[in-house]
PDB file of C-alpha atoms in Angstrom:
ATOM      1  CA  MET A  30      -5.907 227.648 141.827  1.00 38.00           C
ATOM      2  CA  THR A  31      -2.647 225.862 142.592  1.00 50.00           C
ATOM      3  CA  THR A  32      -2.954 222.502 144.344  1.00 54.00           C
ATOM      4  CA  ALA A  33      -0.351 220.485 146.199  1.00 56.00           C
ATOM      5  CA  LYS A  34       1.483 217.978 144.032  1.00 63.00           C
ATOM      6  CA  SER A  35       3.785 216.499 146.648  1.00 65.00           C
ATOM      7  CA  GLY A  36       3.836 212.714 146.499  1.00 66.00           C
ATOM      8  CA  LEU A  37       2.105 212.409 143.142  1.00 82.00           C
ATOM      9  CA  LEU A  38       3.872 210.070 140.749  1.00 93.00           C
ATOM     10  CA  GLY A  39       3.002 211.930 137.534  1.00 93.00           C
ATOM     11  CA  THR A  40       4.291 215.304 138.694  1.00 93.00           C
ATOM     12  CA  THR A  41       7.353 213.853 140.409  1.00 94.00           C
ATOM     13  CA  LEU A  42       8.302 211.863 137.296  1.00 96.00           C
ATOM     14  CA  ALA A  43       7.603 214.877 135.060  1.00 96.00           C
ATOM     15  CA  THR A  44      10.064 216.969 137.055  1.00 95.00           C
ATOM     16  CA  TRP A  45      12.702 214.212 137.149  1.00 97.00           C
ATOM     17  CA  ILE A  46      12.385 213.452 133.428  1.00 98.00           C
ATOM     18  CA  TYR A  47      12.561 217.169 132.623  1.00 97.00           C
ATOM     19  CA  LEU A  48      15.729 217.505 134.743  1.00 97.00           C
ATOM     20  CA  LEU A  49      17.242 214.501 132.953  1.00 98.00           C
ATOM     21  CA  ASP A  50      16.341 216.132 129.631  1.00 98.00           C
ATOM     22  CA  GLU A  51      17.975 219.383 130.749  1.00 97.00           C
ATOM     23  CA  ALA A  52      21.129 217.412 131.540  1.00 97.00           C
ATOM     24  CA  GLY A  53      21.135 215.992 128.011  1.00 97.00           C
ATOM     25  CA  HIS A  54      19.565 212.621 128.842  1.00 97.00           C
ATOM     26  CA  ARG A  55      16.622 212.521 126.445  1.00 97.00           C
ATOM     27  CA  ALA A  56      13.760 210.022 126.616  1.00 98.00           C
ATOM     28  CA  GLU A  57      13.379 207.733 123.621  1.00 97.00           C
ATOM     29  CA  ASP A  58       9.724 208.774 123.347  1.00 97.00           C
ATOM     30  CA  GLU A  59       9.241 211.678 120.899  1.00 98.00           C
ATOM     31  CA  ALA A  60       6.150 213.086 122.655  1.00 98.00           C
ATOM     32  CA  ILE A  61       7.970 213.240 125.991  1.00 98.00           C
ATOM     33  CA  ARG A  62      11.027 214.870 124.385  1.00 98.00           C
ATOM     34  CA  ALA A  63       8.726 217.425 122.720  1.00 98.00           C
ATOM     35  CA  ALA A  64       6.943 218.151 126.019  1.00 98.00           C
ATOM     36  CA  CYS A  65      10.296 218.732 127.753  1.00 98.00           C
ATOM     37  CA  ALA A  66      11.437 221.015 124.926  1.00 98.00           C
ATOM     38  CA  ALA A  67       8.189 222.988 125.152  1.00 98.00           C
ATOM     39  CA  ILE A  68       8.757 223.619 128.874  1.00 97.00           C
ATOM     40  CA  ARG A  69      12.378 224.619 128.268  1.00 96.00           C
ATOM     41  CA  GLU A  70      11.392 227.105 125.542  1.00 97.00           C
ATOM     42  CA  ALA A  71       8.289 228.474 127.304  1.00 96.00           C
ATOM     43  CA  ALA A  72       7.786 231.807 128.929  1.00 94.00           C
ATOM     44  CA  PRO A  73       7.768 231.441 132.744  1.00 91.00           C
ATOM     45  CA  GLU A  74       4.017 232.050 132.929  1.00 93.00           C
ATOM     46  CA  ASP A  75       3.369 229.123 130.563  1.00 95.00           C
ATOM     47  CA  ALA A  76       5.593 226.566 132.309  1.00 94.00           C
ATOM     48  CA  ASP A  77       2.928 225.393 134.788  1.00 92.00           C
ATOM     49  CA  ALA A  78       0.435 224.420 132.067  1.00 94.00           C
ATOM     50  CA  LEU A  79       3.172 222.723 130.039  1.00 96.00           C
ATOM     51  CA  GLY A  80       4.463 220.888 133.114  1.00 94.00           C
ATOM     52  CA  MET A  81       0.946 219.605 133.793  1.00 94.00           C
ATOM     53  CA  LYS A  82       0.753 218.498 130.164  1.00 96.00           C
ATOM     54  CA  LEU A  83       3.956 216.468 130.617  1.00 97.00           C
ATOM     55  CA  ALA A  84       2.658 215.012 133.905  1.00 95.00           C
ATOM     56  CA  GLY A  85      -0.627 214.089 132.207  1.00 95.00           C
ATOM     57  CA  LEU A  86       1.211 212.439 129.332  1.00 97.00           C
ATOM     58  CA  LEU A  87       3.199 210.330 131.776  1.00 96.00           C
ATOM     59  CA  GLU A  88       0.119 209.430 133.834  1.00 94.00           C
ATOM     60  CA  GLU A  89      -1.650 208.243 130.662  1.00 95.00           C
ATOM     61  CA  ARG A  90       1.233 205.914 129.859  1.00 95.00           C
ATOM     62  CA  LEU A  91       1.902 204.584 133.343  1.00 94.00           C
ATOM     63  CA  ASP A  92       0.159 201.392 134.385  1.00 89.00           C
ATOM     64  CA  GLY A  93      -0.423 202.296 138.026  1.00 89.00           C
ATOM     65  CA  GLU A  94       2.077 203.090 140.750  1.00 91.00           C
ATOM     66  CA  ASP A  95       3.524 199.655 141.369  1.00 95.00           C
ATOM     67  CA  PRO A  96       7.268 200.352 141.759  1.00 96.00           C
ATOM     68  CA  GLU A  97       8.279 197.513 139.427  1.00 96.00           C
ATOM     69  CA  ALA A  98       5.912 198.744 136.713  1.00 96.00           C
ATOM     70  CA  VAL A  99       7.147 202.327 137.166  1.00 97.00           C
ATOM     71  CA  ALA A 100      10.774 201.161 136.910  1.00 97.00           C
ATOM     72  CA  ALA A 101       9.974 199.172 133.752  1.00 97.00           C
ATOM     73  CA  PHE A 102       8.247 202.216 132.241  1.00 97.00           C
ATOM     74  CA  VAL A 103      11.204 204.509 132.961  1.00 98.00           C
ATOM     75  CA  LYS A 104      13.704 201.921 131.706  1.00 98.00           C
ATOM     76  CA  GLY A 105      11.652 201.805 128.505  1.00 97.00           C
ATOM     77  CA  LEU A 106      12.087 205.570 128.140  1.00 97.00           C
ATOM     78  CA  PHE A 107      15.844 205.708 128.751  1.00 98.00           C
ATOM     79  CA  GLY A 108      17.142 202.171 128.332  1.00 97.00           C
ATOM     80  CA  GLU A 109      17.705 199.633 131.051  1.00 96.00           C
ATOM     81  CA  ALA A 110      21.417 200.435 131.295  1.00 97.00           C
ATOM     82  CA  HIS A 111      20.689 204.052 132.283  1.00 97.00           C
ATOM     83  CA  VAL A 112      18.230 203.541 135.135  1.00 98.00           C
ATOM     84  CA  ALA A 113      19.363 202.226 138.508  1.00 97.00           C
ATOM     85  CA  THR A 114      16.708 200.901 140.881  1.00 97.00           C
ATOM     86  CA  ASP A 115      18.722 199.272 143.666  1.00 96.00           C
ATOM     87  CA  PHE A 116      20.933 201.020 146.195  1.00 97.00           C
ATOM     88  CA  GLY A 117      21.983 197.936 148.117  1.00 96.00           C
ATOM     89  CA  PRO A 118      20.930 195.098 150.382  1.00 96.00           C
ATOM     90  CA  ASP A 119      20.850 196.884 153.737  1.00 97.00           C
ATOM     91  CA  ARG A 120      20.638 200.330 155.300  1.00 97.00           C
ATOM     92  CA  ALA A 121      24.407 200.883 155.548  1.00 97.00           C
ATOM     93  CA  HIS A 122      24.913 200.038 151.877  1.00 97.00           C
ATOM     94  CA  ARG A 123      21.938 202.162 150.802  1.00 97.00           C
ATOM     95  CA  VAL A 124      23.113 205.226 152.731  1.00 97.00           C
ATOM     96  CA  SER A 125      26.603 204.841 151.295  1.00 96.00           C
ATOM     97  CA  ALA A 126      25.252 204.346 147.753  1.00 96.00           C
ATOM     98  CA  VAL A 127      22.917 207.355 147.813  1.00 96.00           C
ATOM     99  CA  ARG A 128      25.705 209.553 149.136  1.00 95.00           C
ATOM    100  CA  ALA A 129      28.044 208.279 146.406  1.00 95.00           C
ATOM    101  CA  TYR A 130      25.341 208.978 143.806  1.00 96.00           C
ATOM    102  CA  GLN A 131      25.015 212.499 145.147  1.00 93.00           C
ATOM    103  CA  PHE A 132      28.733 213.127 144.622  1.00 92.00           C
ATOM    104  CA  GLN A 133      28.869 211.449 141.204  1.00 94.00           C
ATOM    105  CA  THR A 134      25.966 213.378 139.696  1.00 93.00           C
ATOM    106  CA  SER A 135      24.114 216.585 140.376  1.00 90.00           C
ATOM    107  CA  LEU A 136      20.833 214.910 139.415  1.00 96.00           C
ATOM    108  CA  PRO A 137      18.126 214.075 141.929  1.00 97.00           C
ATOM    109  CA  TRP A 138      16.789 210.559 142.252  1.00 98.00           C
ATOM    110  CA  VAL A 139      13.241 209.352 142.803  1.00 97.00           C
ATOM    111  CA  ALA A 140      12.279 207.378 145.914  1.00 97.00           C
ATOM    112  CA  GLY A 141       9.005 205.892 147.034  1.00 96.00           C
ATOM    113  CA  ILE A 142       8.328 206.288 150.751  1.00 96.00           C
ATOM    114  CA  ILE A 143       5.385 205.486 152.969  1.00 96.00           C
ATOM    115  CA  GLU A 144       3.749 208.724 154.070  1.00 93.00           C
ATOM    116  CA  ARG A 145       0.453 210.123 155.271  1.00 89.00           C
ATOM    117  CA  PHE A 146      -1.268 212.204 152.589  1.00 81.00           C
ATOM    118  CA  PRO A 147      -3.257 215.366 153.477  1.00 79.00           C
ATOM    119  CA  THR A 148      -6.444 213.279 153.107  1.00 85.00           C
ATOM    120  CA  GLY A 149      -5.293 211.120 156.025  1.00 89.00           C
ATOM    121  CA  GLU A 150      -4.585 208.090 153.853  1.00 90.00           C
ATOM    122  CA  VAL A 151      -1.262 206.309 154.251  1.00 94.00           C
ATOM    123  CA  GLY A 152       0.446 205.096 151.122  1.00 93.00           C
ATOM    124  CA  LEU A 153       3.253 205.309 148.621  1.00 94.00           C
ATOM    125  CA  HIS A 154       4.502 208.871 148.272  1.00 91.00           C
ATOM    126  CA  TRP A 155       6.969 209.668 145.446  1.00 93.00           C
ATOM    127  CA  VAL A 156       9.752 212.141 146.239  1.00 94.00           C
ATOM    128  CA  LEU A 157      12.803 213.662 144.554  1.00 96.00           C
ATOM    129  CA  VAL A 158      15.938 213.370 146.678  1.00 97.00           C
ATOM    130  CA  THR A 159      18.700 215.913 146.088  1.00 96.00           C
ATOM    131  CA  ARG A 160      20.962 215.686 149.149  1.00 95.00           C
ATOM    132  CA  VAL A 161      21.677 213.092 151.827  1.00 95.00           C
ATOM    133  CA  THR A 162      23.569 214.094 154.950  1.00 95.00           C
ATOM    134  CA  ASP A 163      22.176 213.705 158.463  1.00 96.00           C
ATOM    135  CA  HIS A 164      19.001 214.988 156.775  1.00 97.00           C
ATOM    136  CA  VAL A 165      17.527 214.088 153.418  1.00 98.00           C
ATOM    137  CA  HIS A 166      16.573 217.070 151.263  1.00 97.00           C
ATOM    138  CA  LEU A 167      13.454 216.453 149.201  1.00 96.00           C
ATOM    139  CA  MET A 168      13.138 218.946 146.379  1.00 94.00           C
ATOM    140  CA  ASP A 169       9.888 220.514 145.272  1.00 86.00           C
ATOM    141  CA  PRO A 170       8.348 217.779 143.116  1.00 85.00           C
ATOM    142  CA  TYR A 171       6.880 220.317 140.715  1.00 84.00           C
ATOM    143  CA  PRO A 172       8.849 223.588 140.419  1.00 87.00           C
ATOM    144  CA  TRP A 173       6.569 225.245 137.855  1.00 86.00           C
ATOM    145  CA  ASP A 174       3.726 226.191 140.208  1.00 82.00           C
ATOM    146  CA  ASP A 175       3.611 228.708 143.035  1.00 76.00           C
ATOM    147  CA  LEU A 176       3.891 226.145 145.844  1.00 82.00           C
ATOM    148  CA  ASP A 177       7.230 225.431 147.486  1.00 84.00           C
ATOM    149  CA  GLU A 178       6.982 221.827 148.637  1.00 88.00           C
ATOM    150  CA  ALA A 179      10.657 221.207 149.405  1.00 92.00           C
ATOM    151  CA  ALA A 180      11.386 219.553 152.742  1.00 93.00           C
ATOM    152  CA  ASP A 181      14.199 218.251 154.919  1.00 97.00           C
ATOM    153  CA  VAL A 182      13.657 214.931 156.690  1.00 97.00           C
ATOM    154  CA  PRO A 183      15.969 213.386 159.302  1.00 98.00           C
ATOM    155  CA  LEU A 184      17.989 210.596 157.680  1.00 98.00           C
ATOM    156  CA  VAL A 185      16.736 207.819 159.977  1.00 97.00           C
ATOM    157  CA  GLU A 186      13.101 208.866 159.456  1.00 97.00           C
ATOM    158  CA  PHE A 187      13.562 208.880 155.679  1.00 98.00           C
ATOM    159  CA  MET A 188      15.271 205.476 155.710  1.00 98.00           C
ATOM    160  CA  VAL A 189      12.450 203.916 157.755  1.00 98.00           C
ATOM    161  CA  LYS A 190       9.789 205.338 155.410  1.00 97.00           C
ATOM    162  CA  TRP A 191      11.759 204.216 152.351  1.00 98.00           C
ATOM    163  CA  GLU A 192      12.323 200.732 153.787  1.00 98.00           C
ATOM    164  CA  LEU A 193       8.614 200.406 154.675  1.00 97.00           C
ATOM    165  CA  ALA A 194       7.861 201.067 151.003  1.00 97.00           C
ATOM    166  CA  GLY A 195      10.357 198.394 149.903  1.00 97.00           C
ATOM    167  CA  CYS A 196      13.068 200.922 148.859  1.00 98.00           C
ATOM    168  CA  PRO A 197      11.708 201.789 145.391  1.00 98.00           C
ATOM    169  CA  ALA A 198      14.184 204.035 143.596  1.00 98.00           C
ATOM    170  CA  LEU A 199      14.936 205.487 140.177  1.00 98.00           C
ATOM    171  CA  ALA A 200      18.342 207.033 139.565  1.00 98.00           C
ATOM    172  CA  TRP A 201      20.264 208.000 136.452  1.00 97.00           C
ATOM    173  CA  ARG A 202      23.161 205.696 135.671  1.00 95.00           C
ATOM    174  CA  ALA A 203      25.648 206.858 133.026  1.00 77.00           C
TER     175      ALA A 203
END
């Protein structure tokens, strides 16, 4: 049975790290590189199990979902110089910076927003952002299962949810 993975840090990071790997930006951790390679070389029917293996590997190594700890973990995988975590001091700067990022790279970036989960709890929800216009396109956080969890959120709504979370972000910096 396929279950929703939207908002889950492990699956969102697994997808982002895999996409970085696909773009030639390999993690310094051999086990994570091997897990990405296994997904890339797998038959389509095996990708879900291998994606969950990568997500599980990341969850084992993460020390909670505190944005600073997550950023430190990811910087440890790719080097501090390659991971951006700040898009600016205010909303105007952040909107401009995420749009510039979008044009400079075809890679998504990870944001933490405050959201209501299906259980009714409100908390930090991790998303992959691919496009910012008057709407923010959130890609499916886990493309290897049968659920399409992509969404479009009005820009102002996204910015409020992101700001409520303290604007946690992870983006690739060349």
